[in-house]
Short mmCIF file of C-alpha atoms and ligand atoms in Angstrom, two decimals:
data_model
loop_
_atom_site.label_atom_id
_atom_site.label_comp_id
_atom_site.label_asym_id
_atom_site.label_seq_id
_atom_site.Cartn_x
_atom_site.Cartn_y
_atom_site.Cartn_z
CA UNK A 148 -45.47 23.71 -11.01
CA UNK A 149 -46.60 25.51 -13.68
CA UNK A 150 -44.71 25.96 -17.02
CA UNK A 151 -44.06 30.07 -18.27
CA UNK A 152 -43.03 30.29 -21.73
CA UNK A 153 -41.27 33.86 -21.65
CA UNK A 154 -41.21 35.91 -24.65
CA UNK A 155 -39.85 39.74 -25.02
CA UNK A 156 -38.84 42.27 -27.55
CA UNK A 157 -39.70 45.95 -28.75
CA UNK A 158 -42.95 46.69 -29.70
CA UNK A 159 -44.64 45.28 -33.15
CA UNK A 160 -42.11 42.67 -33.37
CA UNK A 161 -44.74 40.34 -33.31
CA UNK A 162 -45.48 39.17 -29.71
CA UNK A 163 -48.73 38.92 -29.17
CA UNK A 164 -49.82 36.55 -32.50
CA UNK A 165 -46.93 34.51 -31.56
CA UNK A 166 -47.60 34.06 -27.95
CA UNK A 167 -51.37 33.59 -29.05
CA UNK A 168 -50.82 31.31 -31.38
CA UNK A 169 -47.90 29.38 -28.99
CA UNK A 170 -50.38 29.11 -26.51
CA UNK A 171 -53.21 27.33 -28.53
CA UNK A 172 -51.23 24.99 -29.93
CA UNK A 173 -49.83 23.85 -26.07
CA UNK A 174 -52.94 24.72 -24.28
CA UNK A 175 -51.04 27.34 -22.28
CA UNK A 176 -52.73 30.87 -21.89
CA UNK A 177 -52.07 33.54 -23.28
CA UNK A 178 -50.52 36.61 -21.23
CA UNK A 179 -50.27 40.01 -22.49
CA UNK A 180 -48.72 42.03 -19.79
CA UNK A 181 -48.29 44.98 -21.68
CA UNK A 182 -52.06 45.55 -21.22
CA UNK A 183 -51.39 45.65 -17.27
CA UNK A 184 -49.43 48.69 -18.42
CA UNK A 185 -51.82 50.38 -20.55
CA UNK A 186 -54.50 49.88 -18.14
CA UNK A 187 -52.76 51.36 -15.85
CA UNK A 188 -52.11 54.36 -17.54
CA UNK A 189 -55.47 54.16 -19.28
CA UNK A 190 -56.62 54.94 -15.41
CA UNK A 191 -54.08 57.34 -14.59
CA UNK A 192 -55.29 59.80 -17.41
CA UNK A 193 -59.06 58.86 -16.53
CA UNK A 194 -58.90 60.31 -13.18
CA UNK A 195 -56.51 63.56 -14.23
CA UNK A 196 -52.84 61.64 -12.91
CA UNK A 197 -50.29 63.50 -14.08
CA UNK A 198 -48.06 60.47 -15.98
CA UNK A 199 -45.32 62.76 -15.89
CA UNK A 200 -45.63 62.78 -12.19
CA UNK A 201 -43.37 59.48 -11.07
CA UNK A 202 -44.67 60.00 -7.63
CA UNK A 203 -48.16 60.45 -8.24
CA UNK A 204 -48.55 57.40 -10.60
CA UNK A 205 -46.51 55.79 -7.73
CA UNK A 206 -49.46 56.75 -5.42
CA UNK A 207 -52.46 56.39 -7.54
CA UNK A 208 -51.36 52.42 -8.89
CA UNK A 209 -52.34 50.68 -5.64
CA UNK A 210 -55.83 51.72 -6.38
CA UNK A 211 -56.22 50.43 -9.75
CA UNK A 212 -58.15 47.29 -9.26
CA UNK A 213 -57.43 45.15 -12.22
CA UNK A 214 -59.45 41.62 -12.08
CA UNK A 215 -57.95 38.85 -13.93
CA UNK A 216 -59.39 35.61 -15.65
CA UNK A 217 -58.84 32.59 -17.15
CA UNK A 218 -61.06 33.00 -20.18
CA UNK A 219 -61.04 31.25 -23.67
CA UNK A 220 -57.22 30.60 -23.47
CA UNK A 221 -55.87 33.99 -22.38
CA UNK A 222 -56.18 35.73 -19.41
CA UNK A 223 -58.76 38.84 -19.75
CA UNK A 224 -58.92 42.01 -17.46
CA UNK A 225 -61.84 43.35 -16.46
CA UNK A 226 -61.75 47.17 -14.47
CA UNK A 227 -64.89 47.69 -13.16
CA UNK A 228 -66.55 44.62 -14.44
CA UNK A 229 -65.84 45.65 -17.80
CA UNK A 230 -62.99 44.88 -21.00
CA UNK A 231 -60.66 47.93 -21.61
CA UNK A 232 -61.40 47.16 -25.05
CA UNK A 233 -59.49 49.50 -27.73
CA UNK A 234 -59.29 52.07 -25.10
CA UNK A 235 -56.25 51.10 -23.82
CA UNK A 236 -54.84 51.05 -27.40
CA UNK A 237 -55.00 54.75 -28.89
CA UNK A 238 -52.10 56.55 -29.55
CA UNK A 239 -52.60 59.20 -26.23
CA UNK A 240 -52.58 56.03 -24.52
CA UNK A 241 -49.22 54.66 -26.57
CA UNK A 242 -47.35 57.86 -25.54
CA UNK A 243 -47.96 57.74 -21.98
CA UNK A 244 -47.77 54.19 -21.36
CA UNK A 245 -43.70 53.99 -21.44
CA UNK A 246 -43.81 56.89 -18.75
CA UNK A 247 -46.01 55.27 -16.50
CA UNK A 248 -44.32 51.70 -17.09
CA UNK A 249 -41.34 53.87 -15.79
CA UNK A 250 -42.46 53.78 -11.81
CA UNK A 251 -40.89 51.13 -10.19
CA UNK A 252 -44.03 50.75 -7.71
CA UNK A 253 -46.24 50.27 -10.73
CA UNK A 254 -43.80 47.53 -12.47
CA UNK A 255 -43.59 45.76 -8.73
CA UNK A 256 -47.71 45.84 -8.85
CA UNK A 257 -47.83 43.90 -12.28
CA UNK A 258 -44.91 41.96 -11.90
CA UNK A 259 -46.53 40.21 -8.67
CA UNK A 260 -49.91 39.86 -10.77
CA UNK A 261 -48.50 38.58 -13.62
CA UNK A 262 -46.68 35.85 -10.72
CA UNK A 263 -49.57 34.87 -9.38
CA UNK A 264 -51.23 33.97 -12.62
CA UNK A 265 -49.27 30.52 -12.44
CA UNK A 266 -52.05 29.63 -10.08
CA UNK A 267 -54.49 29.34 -13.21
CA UNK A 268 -51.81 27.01 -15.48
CA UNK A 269 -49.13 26.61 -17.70
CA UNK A 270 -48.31 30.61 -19.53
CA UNK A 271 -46.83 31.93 -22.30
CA UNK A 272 -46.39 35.22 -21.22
CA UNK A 273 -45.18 38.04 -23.41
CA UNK A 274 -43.71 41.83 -22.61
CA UNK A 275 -40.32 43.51 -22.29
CA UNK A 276 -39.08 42.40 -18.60
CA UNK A 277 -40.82 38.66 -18.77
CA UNK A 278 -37.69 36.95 -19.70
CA UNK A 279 -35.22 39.33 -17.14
CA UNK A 280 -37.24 40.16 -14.33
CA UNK A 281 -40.78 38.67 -13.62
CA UNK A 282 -39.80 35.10 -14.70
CA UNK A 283 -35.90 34.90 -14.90
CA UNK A 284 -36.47 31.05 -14.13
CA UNK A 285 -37.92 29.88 -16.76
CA UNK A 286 -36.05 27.36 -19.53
CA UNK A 287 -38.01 28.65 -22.38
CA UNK A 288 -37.05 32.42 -22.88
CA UNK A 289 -37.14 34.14 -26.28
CA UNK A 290 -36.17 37.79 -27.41
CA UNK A 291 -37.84 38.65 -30.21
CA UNK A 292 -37.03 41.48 -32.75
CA UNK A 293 -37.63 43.08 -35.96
CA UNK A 294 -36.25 45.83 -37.90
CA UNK A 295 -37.96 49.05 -37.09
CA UNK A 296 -39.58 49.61 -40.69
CA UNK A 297 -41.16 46.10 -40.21
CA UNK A 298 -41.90 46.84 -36.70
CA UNK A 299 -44.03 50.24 -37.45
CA UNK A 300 -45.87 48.76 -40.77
CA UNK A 301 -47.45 46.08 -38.72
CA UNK A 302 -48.49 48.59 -36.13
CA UNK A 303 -49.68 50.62 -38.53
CA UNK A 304 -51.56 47.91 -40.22
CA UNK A 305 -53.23 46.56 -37.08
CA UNK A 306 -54.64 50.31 -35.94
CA UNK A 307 -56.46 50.73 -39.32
CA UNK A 308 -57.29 47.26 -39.39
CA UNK A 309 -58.79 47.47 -35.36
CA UNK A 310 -60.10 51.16 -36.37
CA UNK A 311 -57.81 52.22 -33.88
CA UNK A 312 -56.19 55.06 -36.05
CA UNK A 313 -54.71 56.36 -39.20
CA UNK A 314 -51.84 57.49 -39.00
CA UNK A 315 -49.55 57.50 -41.63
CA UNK A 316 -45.68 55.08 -41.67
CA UNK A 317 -43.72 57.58 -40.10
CA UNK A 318 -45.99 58.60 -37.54
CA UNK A 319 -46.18 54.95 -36.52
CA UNK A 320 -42.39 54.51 -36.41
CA UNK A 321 -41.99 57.64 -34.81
CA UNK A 322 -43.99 56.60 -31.60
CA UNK A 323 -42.38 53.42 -31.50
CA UNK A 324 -39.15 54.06 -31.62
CA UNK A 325 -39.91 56.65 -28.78
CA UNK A 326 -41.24 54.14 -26.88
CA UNK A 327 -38.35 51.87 -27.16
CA UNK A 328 -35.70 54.59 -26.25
CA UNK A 329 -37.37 54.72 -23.09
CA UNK A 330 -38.48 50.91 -22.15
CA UNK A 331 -34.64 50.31 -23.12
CA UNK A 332 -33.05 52.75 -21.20
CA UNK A 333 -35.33 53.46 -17.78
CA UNK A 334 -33.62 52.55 -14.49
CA UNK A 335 -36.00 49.56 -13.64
CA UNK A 336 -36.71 46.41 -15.66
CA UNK A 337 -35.41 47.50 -19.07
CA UNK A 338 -35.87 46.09 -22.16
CA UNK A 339 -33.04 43.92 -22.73
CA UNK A 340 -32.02 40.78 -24.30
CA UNK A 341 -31.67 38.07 -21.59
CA UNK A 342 -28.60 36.33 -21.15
CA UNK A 343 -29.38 32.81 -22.92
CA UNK A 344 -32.60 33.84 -24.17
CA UNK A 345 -32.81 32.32 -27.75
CA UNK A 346 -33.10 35.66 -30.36
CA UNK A 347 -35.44 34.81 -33.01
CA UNK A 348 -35.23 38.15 -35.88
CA UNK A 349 -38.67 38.07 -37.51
CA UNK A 350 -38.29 40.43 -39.84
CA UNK A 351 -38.15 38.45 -42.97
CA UNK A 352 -40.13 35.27 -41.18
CA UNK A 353 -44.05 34.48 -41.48
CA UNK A 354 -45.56 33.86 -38.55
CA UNK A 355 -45.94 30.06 -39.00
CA UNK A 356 -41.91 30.47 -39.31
CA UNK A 357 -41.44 32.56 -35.84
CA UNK A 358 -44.43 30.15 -34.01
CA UNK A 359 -42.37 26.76 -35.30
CA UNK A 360 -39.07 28.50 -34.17
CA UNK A 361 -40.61 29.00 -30.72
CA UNK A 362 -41.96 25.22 -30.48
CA UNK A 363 -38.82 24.04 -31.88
CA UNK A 364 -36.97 25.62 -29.05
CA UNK A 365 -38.86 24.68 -26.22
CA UNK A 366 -37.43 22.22 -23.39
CA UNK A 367 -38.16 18.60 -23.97
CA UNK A 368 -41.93 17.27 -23.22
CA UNK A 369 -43.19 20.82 -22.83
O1 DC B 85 -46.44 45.76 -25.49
P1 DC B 85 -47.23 47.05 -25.35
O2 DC B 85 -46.95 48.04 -26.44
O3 DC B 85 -48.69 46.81 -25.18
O4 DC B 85 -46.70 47.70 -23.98
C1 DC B 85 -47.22 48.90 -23.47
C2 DC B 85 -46.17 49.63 -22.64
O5 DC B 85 -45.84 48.89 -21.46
C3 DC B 85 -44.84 49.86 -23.36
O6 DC B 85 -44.37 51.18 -23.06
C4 DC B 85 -43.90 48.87 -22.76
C5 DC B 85 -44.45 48.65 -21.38
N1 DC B 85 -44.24 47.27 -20.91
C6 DC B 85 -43.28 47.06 -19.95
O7 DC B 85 -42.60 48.00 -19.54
N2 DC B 85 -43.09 45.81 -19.46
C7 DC B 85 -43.81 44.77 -19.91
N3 DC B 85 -43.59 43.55 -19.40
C8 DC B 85 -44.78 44.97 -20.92
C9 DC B 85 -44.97 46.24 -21.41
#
């Protein structure tokens, strides 16, 4: 049986280097399912889907074919043969995305994919229902969090940085505390802290601190 490592928490609190950098010092791959979720609405506003529209994302998902591999430690997606790239990171996609992660036939979609990856290894797979919903299970669950003004400054830093935008502080925590208010408080699969999920606060941490936290943690001989 595979091992998951299950890691959760608002956005920019640091998920994805730690998961990345959990998962090369394991050998476990490296799962980012909140790109399921932007691809998804990356292809809902590509072919005119209203994202406002629960019913019509709910209709349109099935036929978003989203191929997954095993590929240099992480699992890639490929739509069409091709990497969504920094398309599935702009800021029209960033204020959809929570509306389409929202339909309860879209979260059912990824939350069977994101299952069936155990068939290519052991995980660490990060998002916002990983630890409550897809893999409950698993003995190594973490919530992690970070004030919102450290949250939005390492957004802001990685969009400039990627050339993915310029917008300024505010802007940044603006749209991300939008997007929590709704991941937190929709009907299916909320963001929540799971009940004995270990909280690690990385706010005034380096990420060498938050990665050793997460090792530390982890059940014996993983
Ligand atoms: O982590 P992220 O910012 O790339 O996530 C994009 C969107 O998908 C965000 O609105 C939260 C949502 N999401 C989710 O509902 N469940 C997950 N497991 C991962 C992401």
């Amino acid at each position: 049986m595979s091992k998951v490592i299950a890691i959760d928490g608002p956005s920019g609190a640091g998920k994805s280097s730690v998961s990345r950098i959990v998962g090369e010092r394991l050998g476990f791959l490296h799962v980012d399912s909140g790109a399921l979720y932007r691809i998804m609405t990356w292809q809902c506003l590509e072919n005119g889907v209203d994202t406002s529209d629960p019913s019509a994302v709910a209709a349109f998902a099935p036929k978003v074919e989203i191929e997954c591999r095993p590929e240099c430690g992480r699992i890639e997606y490929y739509v069409g043969g091709e990497r969504p790239g920094n398309r599935i990171r702009t800021p029209e996609i960033n204020a959809h995305a929570s509306h389409v992660a929202s339909v309860k036939e879209v979260r059912d979609i990824i939350t069977a994919t994101l299952r069936g990856m155990t068939r290519h290894g052991d995980l660490v797979v990060e998002g916002r229902d990983i630890t409550t919903a897809v893999f409950p299970d698993s003995p190594a669950r973490f919530y992690l969090t970070a004030s919102a003004e450290a949250r939005a400054a390492r957004r802001q830093k990685e969009e400039v940085e990627k050339g993915i935008a310029n917008q300024g502080a505010e802007a940044v925590k603006a749209s991300l505390l939008a997007r929590d208010r709704i991941d937190s408080s929709r009907r299916y699969a909320p963001l929540r802290k799971a009940d004995g999920a270990v909280e690690i606060d990385s706010s005034d941490l380096t990420l060498e601190q938050v990665v050793d936290a997460v090792v530390k943690s982890l059940p014996e001989g993983w």
